[in-house]
Coordinates of C-alpha atoms in Angstrom, one line a residue:
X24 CA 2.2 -7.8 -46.7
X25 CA 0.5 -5.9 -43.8
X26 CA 3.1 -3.9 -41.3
X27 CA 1.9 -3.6 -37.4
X28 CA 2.9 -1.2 -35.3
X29 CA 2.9 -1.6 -31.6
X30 CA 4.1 1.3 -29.2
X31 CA 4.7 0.2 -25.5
X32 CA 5.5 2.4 -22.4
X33 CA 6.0 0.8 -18.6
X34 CA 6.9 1.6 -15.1
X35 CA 6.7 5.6 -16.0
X36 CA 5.9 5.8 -11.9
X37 CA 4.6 9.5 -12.2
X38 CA 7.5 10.9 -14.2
X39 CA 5.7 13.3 -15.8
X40 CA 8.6 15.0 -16.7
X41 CA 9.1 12.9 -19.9
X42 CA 5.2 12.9 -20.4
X43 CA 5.6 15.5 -23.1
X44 CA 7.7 14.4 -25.2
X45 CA 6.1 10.9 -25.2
X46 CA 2.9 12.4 -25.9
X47 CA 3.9 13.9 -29.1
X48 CA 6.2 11.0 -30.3
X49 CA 3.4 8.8 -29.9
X50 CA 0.8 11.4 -31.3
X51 CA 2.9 12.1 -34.7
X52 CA 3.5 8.4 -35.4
X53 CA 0.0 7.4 -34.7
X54 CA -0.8 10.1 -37.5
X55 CA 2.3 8.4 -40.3
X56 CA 1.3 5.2 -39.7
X57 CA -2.3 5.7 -39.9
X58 CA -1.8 8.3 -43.1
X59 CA 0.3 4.8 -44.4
X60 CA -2.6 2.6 -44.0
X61 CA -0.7 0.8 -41.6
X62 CA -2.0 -0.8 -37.8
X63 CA -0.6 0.9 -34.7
X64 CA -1.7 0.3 -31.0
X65 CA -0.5 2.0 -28.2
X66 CA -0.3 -0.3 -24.8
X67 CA 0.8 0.5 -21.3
X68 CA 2.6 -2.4 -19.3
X69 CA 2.0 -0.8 -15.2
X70 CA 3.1 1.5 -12.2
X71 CA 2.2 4.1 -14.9
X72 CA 1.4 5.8 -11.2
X73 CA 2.7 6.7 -8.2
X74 CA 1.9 8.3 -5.7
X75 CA 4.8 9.8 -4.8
X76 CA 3.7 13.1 -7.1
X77 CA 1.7 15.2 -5.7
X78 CA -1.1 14.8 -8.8
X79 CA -1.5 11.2 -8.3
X80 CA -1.4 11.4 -4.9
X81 CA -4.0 14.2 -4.8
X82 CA -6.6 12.5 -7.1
X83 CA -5.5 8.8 -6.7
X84 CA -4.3 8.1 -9.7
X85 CA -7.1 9.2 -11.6
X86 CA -5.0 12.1 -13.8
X87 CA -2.9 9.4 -14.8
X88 CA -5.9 7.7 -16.0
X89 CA -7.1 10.8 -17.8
X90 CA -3.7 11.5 -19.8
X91 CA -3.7 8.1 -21.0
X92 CA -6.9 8.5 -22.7
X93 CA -5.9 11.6 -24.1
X94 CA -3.0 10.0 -25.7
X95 CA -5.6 7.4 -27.1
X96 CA -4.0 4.4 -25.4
X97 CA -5.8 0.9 -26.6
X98 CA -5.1 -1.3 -24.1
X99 CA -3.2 -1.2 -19.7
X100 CA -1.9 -3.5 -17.8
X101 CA -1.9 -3.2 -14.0
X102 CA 1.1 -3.0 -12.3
X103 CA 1.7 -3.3 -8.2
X104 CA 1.8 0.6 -7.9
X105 CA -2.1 0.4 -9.2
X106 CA -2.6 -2.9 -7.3
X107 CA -1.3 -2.9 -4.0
X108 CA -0.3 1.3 -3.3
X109 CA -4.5 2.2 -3.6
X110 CA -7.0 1.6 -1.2
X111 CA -9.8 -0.9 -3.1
X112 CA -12.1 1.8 -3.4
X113 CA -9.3 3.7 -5.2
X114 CA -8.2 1.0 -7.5
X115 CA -12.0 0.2 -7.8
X116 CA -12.4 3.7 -9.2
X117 CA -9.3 4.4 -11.1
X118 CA -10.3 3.4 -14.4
X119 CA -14.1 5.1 -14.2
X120 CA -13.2 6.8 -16.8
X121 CA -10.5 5.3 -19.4
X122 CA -11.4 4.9 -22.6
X123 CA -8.7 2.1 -23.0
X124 CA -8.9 -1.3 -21.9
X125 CA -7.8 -2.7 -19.1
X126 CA -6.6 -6.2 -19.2
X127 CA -5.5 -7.9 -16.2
X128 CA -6.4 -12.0 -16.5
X129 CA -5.0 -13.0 -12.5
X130 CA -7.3 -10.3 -10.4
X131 CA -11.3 -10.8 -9.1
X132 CA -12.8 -9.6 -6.6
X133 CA -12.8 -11.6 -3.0
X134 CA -16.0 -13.4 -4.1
X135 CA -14.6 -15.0 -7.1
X136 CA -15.9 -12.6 -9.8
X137 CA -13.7 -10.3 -12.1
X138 CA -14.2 -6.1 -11.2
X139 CA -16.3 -4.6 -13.5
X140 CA -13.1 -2.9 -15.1
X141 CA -10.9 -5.4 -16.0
X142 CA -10.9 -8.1 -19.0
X143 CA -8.7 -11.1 -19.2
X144 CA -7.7 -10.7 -22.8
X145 CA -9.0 -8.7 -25.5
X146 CA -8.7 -9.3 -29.6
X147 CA -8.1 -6.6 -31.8
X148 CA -8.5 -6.6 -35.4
X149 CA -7.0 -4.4 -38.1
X150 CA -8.4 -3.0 -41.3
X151 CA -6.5 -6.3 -43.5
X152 CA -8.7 -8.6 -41.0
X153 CA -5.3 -9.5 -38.6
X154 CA -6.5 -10.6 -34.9
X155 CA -4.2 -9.8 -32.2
X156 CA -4.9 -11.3 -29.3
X157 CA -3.9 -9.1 -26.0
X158 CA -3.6 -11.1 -22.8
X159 CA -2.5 -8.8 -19.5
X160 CA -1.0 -10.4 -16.3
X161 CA 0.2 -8.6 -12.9
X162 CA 2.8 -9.5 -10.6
X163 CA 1.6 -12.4 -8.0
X164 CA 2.0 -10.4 -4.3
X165 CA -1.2 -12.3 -3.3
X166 CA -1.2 -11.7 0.0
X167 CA -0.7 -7.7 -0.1
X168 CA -3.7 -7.9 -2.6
X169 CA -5.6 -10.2 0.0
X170 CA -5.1 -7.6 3.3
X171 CA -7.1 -5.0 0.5
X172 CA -9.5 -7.0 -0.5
X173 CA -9.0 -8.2 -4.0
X174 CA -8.0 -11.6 -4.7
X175 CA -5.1 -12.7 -7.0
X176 CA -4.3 -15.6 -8.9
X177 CA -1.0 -17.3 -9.9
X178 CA -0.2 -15.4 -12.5
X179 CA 1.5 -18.6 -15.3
X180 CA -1.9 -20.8 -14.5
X181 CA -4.0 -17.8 -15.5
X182 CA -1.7 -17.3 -18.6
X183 CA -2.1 -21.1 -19.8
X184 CA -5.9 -20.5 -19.7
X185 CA -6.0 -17.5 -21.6
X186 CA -3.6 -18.5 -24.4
X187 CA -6.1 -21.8 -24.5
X188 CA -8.8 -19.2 -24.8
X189 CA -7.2 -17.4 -27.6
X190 CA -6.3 -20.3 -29.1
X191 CA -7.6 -20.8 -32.9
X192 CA -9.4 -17.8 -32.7
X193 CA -6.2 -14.9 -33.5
X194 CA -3.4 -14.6 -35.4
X195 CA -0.8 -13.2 -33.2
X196 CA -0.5 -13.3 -29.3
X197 CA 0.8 -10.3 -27.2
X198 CA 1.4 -10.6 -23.7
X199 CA 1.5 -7.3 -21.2
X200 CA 3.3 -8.5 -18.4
X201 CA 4.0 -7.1 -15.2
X202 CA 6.0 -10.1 -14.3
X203 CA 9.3 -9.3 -14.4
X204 CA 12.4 -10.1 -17.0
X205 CA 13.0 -14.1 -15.0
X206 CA 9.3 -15.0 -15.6
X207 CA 9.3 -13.1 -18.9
X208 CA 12.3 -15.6 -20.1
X209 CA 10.3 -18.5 -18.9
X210 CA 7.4 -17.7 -20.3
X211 CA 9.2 -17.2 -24.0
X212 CA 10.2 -20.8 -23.2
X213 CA 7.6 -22.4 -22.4
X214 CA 4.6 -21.0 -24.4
X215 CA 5.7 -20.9 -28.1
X216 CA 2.1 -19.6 -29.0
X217 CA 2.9 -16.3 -27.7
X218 CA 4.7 -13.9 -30.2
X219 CA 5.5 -10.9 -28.3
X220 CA 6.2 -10.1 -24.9
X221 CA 5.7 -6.4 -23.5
X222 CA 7.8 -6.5 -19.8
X223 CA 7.5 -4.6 -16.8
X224 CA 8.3 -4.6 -13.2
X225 CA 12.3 -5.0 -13.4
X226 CA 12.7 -2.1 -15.5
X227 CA 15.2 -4.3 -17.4
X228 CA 15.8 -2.8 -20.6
X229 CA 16.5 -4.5 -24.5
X230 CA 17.4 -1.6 -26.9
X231 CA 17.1 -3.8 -29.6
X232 CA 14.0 -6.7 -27.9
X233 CA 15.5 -10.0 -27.6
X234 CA 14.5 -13.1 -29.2
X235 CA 13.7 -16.6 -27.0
X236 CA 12.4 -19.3 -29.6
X237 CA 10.4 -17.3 -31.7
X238 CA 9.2 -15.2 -28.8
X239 CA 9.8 -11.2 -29.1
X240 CA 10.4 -9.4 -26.0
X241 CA 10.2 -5.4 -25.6
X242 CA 10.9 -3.9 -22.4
X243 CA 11.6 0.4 -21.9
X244 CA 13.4 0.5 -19.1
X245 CA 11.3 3.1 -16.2
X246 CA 10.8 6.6 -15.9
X247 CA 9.5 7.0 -19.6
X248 CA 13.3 7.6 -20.5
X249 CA 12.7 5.1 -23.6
X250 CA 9.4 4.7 -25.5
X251 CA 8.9 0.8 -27.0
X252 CA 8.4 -0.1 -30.5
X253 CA 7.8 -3.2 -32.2
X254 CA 7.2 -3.7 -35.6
X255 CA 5.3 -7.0 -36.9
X256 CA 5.1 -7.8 -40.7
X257 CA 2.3 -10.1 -41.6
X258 CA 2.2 -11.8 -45.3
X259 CA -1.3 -12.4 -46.7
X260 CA -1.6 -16.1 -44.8
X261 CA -1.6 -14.0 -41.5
X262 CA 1.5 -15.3 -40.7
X263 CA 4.3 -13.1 -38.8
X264 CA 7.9 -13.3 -41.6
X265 CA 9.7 -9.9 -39.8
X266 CA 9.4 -9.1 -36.4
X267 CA 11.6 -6.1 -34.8
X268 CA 12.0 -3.7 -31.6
X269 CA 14.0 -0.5 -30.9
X270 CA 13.4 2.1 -28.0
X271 CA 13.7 5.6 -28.3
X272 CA 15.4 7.7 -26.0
X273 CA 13.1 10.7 -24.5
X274 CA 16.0 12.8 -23.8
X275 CA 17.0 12.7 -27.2
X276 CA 13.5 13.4 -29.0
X277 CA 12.7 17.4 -29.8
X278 CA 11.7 19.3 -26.7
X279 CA 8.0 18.9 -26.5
X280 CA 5.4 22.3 -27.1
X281 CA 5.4 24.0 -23.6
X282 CA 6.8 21.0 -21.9
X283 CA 8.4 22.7 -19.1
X284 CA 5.1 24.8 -18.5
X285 CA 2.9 21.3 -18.5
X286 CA 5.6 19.9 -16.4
X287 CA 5.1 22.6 -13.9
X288 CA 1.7 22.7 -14.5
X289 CA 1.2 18.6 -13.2
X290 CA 2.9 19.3 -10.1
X291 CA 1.5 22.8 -9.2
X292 CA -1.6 21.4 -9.8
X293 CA -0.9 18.4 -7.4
X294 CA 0.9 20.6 -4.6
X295 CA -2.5 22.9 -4.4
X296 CA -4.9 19.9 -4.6
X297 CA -3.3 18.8 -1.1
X298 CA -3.1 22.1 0.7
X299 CA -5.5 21.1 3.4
X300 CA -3.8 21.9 6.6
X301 CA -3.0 18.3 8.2
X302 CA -1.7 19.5 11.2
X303 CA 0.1 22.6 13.5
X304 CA 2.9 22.6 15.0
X305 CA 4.7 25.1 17.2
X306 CA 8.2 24.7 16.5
X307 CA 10.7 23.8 14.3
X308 CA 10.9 19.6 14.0
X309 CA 14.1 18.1 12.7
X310 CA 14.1 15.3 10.2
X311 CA 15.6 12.9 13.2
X312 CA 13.2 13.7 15.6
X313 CA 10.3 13.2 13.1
X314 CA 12.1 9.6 12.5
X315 CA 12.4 9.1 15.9
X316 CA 8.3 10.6 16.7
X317 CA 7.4 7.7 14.0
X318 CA 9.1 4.7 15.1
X319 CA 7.7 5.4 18.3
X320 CA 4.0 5.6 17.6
X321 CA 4.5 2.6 15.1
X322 CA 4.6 0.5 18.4
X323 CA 1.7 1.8 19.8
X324 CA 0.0 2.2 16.2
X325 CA 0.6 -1.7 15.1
X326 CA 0.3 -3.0 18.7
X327 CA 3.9 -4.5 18.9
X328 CA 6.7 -5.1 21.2
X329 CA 9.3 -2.5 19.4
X330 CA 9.6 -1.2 16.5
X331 CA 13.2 -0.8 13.6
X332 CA 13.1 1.7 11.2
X333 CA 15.9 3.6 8.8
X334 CA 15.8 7.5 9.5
X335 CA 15.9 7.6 5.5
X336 CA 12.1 7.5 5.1
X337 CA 12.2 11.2 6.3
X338 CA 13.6 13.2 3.6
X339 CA 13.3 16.5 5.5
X340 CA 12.2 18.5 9.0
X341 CA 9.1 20.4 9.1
X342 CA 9.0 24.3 10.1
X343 CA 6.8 25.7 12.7
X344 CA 3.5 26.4 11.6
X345 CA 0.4 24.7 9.0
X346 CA 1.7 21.4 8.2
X347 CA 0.1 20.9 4.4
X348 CA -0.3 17.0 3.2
X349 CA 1.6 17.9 0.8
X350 CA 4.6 18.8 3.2
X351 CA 3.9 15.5 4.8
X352 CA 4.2 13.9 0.8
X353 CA 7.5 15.8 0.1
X354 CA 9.2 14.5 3.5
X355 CA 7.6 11.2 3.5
X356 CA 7.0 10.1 -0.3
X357 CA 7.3 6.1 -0.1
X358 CA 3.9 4.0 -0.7
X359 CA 5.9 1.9 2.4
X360 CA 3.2 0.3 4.3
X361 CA 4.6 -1.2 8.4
X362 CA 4.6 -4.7 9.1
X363 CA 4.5 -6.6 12.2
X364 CA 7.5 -9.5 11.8
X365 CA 7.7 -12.3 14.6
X366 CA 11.7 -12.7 15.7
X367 CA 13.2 -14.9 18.6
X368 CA 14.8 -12.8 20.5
X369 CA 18.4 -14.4 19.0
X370 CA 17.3 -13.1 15.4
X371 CA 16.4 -9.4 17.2
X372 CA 19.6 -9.3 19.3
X373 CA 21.5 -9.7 16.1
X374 CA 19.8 -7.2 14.4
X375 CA 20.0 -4.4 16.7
X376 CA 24.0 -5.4 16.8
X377 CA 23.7 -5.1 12.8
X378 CA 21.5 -1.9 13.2
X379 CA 25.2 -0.2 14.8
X380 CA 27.2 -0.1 11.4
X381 CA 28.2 2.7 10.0
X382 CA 27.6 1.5 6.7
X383 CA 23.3 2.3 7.3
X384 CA 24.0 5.7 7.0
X385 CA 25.4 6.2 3.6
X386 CA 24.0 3.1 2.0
X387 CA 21.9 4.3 -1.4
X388 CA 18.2 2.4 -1.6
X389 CA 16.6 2.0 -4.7
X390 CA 13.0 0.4 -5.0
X391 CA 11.2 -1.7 -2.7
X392 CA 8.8 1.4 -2.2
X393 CA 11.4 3.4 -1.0
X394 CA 11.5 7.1 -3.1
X395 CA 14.4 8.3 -1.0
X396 CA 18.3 8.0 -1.9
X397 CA 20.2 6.8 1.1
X398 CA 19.2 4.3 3.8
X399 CA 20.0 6.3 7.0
X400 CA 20.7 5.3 10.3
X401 CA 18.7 2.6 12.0
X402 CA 17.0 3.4 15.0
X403 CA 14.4 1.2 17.4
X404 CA 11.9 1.9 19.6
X405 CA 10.5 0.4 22.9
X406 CA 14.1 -1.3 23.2
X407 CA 16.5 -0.4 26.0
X408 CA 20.1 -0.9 26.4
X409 CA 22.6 -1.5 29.4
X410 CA 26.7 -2.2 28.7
X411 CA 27.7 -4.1 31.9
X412 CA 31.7 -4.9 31.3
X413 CA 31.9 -6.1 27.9
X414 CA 29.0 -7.5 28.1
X415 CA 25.5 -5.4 25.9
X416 CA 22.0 -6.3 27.4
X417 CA 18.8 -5.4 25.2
X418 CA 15.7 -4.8 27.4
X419 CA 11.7 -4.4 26.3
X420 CA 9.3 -3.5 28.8
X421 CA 12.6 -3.8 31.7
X422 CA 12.9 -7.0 30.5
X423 CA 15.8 -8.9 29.1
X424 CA 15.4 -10.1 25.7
X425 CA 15.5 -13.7 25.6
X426 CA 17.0 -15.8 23.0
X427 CA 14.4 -18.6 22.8
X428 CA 11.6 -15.9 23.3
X429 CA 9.0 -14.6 20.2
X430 CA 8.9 -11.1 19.8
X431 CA 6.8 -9.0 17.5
X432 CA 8.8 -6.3 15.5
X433 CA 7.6 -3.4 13.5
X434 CA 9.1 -3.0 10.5
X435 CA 8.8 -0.9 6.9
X436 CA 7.7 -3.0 4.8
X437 CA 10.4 -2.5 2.5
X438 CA 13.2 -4.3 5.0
X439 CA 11.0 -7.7 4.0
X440 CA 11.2 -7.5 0.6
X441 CA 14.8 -6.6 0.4
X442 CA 17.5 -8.9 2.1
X443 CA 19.3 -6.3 4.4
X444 CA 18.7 -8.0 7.6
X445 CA 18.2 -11.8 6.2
X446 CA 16.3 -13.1 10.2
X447 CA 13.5 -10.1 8.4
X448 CA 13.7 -11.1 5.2
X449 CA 13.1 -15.1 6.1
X450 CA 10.6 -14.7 8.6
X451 CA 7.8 -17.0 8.0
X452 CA 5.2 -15.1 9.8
X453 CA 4.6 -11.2 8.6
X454 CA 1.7 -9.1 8.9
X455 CA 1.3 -5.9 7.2
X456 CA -0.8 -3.4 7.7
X457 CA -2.8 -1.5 4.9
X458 CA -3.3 0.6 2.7
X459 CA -2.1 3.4 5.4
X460 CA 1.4 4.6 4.3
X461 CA 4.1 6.0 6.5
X462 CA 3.0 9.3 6.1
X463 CA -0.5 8.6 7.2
X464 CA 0.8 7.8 10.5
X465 CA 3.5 9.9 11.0
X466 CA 0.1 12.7 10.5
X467 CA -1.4 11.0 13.2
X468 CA 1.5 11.6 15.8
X469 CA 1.8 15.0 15.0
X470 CA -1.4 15.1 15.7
X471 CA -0.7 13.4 18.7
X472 CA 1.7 15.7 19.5
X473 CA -0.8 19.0 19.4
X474 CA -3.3 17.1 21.2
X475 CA -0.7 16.3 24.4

């Protein structure tokens, strides 16, 4: 009987705070199991980055590149913080130098052919001769990866073609998928070949994996609070008899050598690497000024009729003086690109009626790009109002909105992927604008603001 050992991390988004401790869990069993003659691999299941730290912001994700292969990681999916957060050039060069694989089987290039990085599947073979076949797939926002230039496939057809690839040729099948737990389920279902499936995306969690058909799913949550571990048992036909997962909680492992220095260390390192001087200003600039400063410019920056945005996506003011890109990262830290939504006039006068409530304010946001804690209030620009009676009257460019009318609206990206005004969330028509992130142009109307 051969006994495989397969560790799995996902969504760690930059917390490099559990780094550490993961490090040296994964380094000291790497060392038993080897020592035990026994096959371990260590595989990485997405949005291991974000750029809302300062390190992976200042280098583009490259350090996060570099600690994975000093952790001797095998084998990375991508996720849609590596996909669709980076420029192309930046995804392009992320994985210059891994010394891992990188297996993503649903992205090419715009002219059909895969990037020079990236492998569809891989086979791995341990010392008893057992070939694991490694297939990776990334979650399907084709048109986001479209407006960067990278062209994405649907994710399931790419999936049937690689376990047909793999098919006769390997023992056992593992899946890295940066799907999500729904397609994770009906994969399980529907492809009986594949044995065990590594999830992402959701940051769902199974403590103990859980079994579809014969299909193994592990999943650790986000944040590297848990570390995955699945354990195969093979008999001497090459045949899987014992399969099992557990997750180990970081907070509960030994506190790592130095880890609060490293810790430190990561983001000190980040915070200096953006020091460059961005921008002056000559007074003190409250967070809801900024806000409003940046919902302005959007309609000028995007070319649209107004512009909606929640004063949440500024976490803080800025003080009179340098104005560092790292202060504009710390007040600003979403990868939130804007979008131009088209709205009749009926779906815009409801929203700004919506936009009113109280409940904006004090509403806590979590995902969807947004790395704040509440919502905030809503605010518009290049709209105008009039009460006459009882009667409210919404004006753009001194004209009345009409009902029947198209209007383009500026948006966060963020209030299209999450259903908080559903006439947003439905629009057919949305165009978004990237890879510049709210920051970037909240920069240029301080700058802006210098130059007037």
């Amino acid at each position: 009987m051969e006994v495989i050992h397969i560790y799995h991390t996902n969504d760690l988004h930059s917390h490099f705070e559990n780094w550490p401790r993961i490090y040296e869990l994964l380094r000291e069993r790497k060392k038993w199991h080897k020592e035990a003659g026994e096959a371990v691999y260590l595989f990485d299941i997405g949005d291991h980055l974000d750029l809302s730290h300062p390190y992976t912001e200042a280098t583009k994700g490259r350090i996060n590149t570099k600690l994975l292969n000093k952790e001797q990681y095998d084998a990375v999916t991508i996720g849609n913080n590596e996909g669709i957060t980076l420029s192309y050039e930046a995804l392009d060069h992320l994985y210059d130098d891994a010394l891992f694989d990188v297996i993503v089987a649903n992205l090419y290039m715009s002219d059909g052919k895969r990037p020079a990085w990236a492998i569809p599947h891989q086979i791995y073979e341990t010392d008893q001769g057992t070939k694991i076949g490694v297939i990776g797939i990334t979650a399907y926002f084709e048109r986001l990866y479209e407006l960067l230039g990278w062209k994405l496939t649907e994710p399931i057809q790419e999936l049937s073609q690689q376990v047909e690839a793999l098919r006769g040729h390997v023992d056992i099948i593992v899946l890295l998928s940066h799907l999500g737990i729904n397609d994770d389920e009906v994969i399980a279902t529907n492809y009986p070949e594949i044995d065990v499936i590594l999830g992402a995306h959701t940051h769902h969690i199974f403590h103990q994996g859980k079994l579809i058909n014969n299909n193994l799913q592990g999943a650790a949550g986000k944040y590297g609070y848990y570390i995955g571990h699945i354990e195969l048992k093979v008999d001497d036909s090459k045949n899987i008899i014992d399969k099992k997962a557990i997750l180990y909680d970081t907070s509960k492992l030994p506190i790592a050598h130095e880890e609060k220095a490293i810790i430190e260390n990561y983001y000190l390192q980040g915070k200096q690497a953006l020091a460059e001087k961005a921008v002056t200003t000559d007074a003190h600039i409250s967070r809801e000024v900024l806000a409003k400063m940046l919902c302005e410019k959007l309609v000028s920056w995007c070319h649209s009729d107004c512009a909606i945005i929640n004063e949440g996506l500024i976490l803080n003011g800025l003080d009179e003086g340098d104005v560092t890109y790292f202060d504009l990262l710390s007040i600003c830290p979403h990868p939130i690109n804007p979008c131009n939504v088209t709205l009749t006039g009926a779906e815009l006068k409801e929203i700004l009626l919506d936009m009113k409530a109280a409940k904006w304010e004090t509403l806590p946001v979590k995902g969807l790009g947004f790395r704040g804690t509440l919502m905030g209030r809503m605010i518009s620009a290049g709209i105008t109002r009039e009460i006459i009676g009882e009667r409210e009257k919404f004006y753009i460019h001194s004209k009345e909105i009409q009902a029947d009318q198209e209007y383009i609206v500026t948006v966060p990206d963020m209030l299209t992927f999450g259903n908080f005004f559903p006439s947003i969330y439905r629009a057919t028509k949305k165009d978004y604008f990237l890879p510049e992130f709210m920051r970037n142009i909240l920069a240029d109307t301080l700058r802006d603001k210098v130059k007037a």
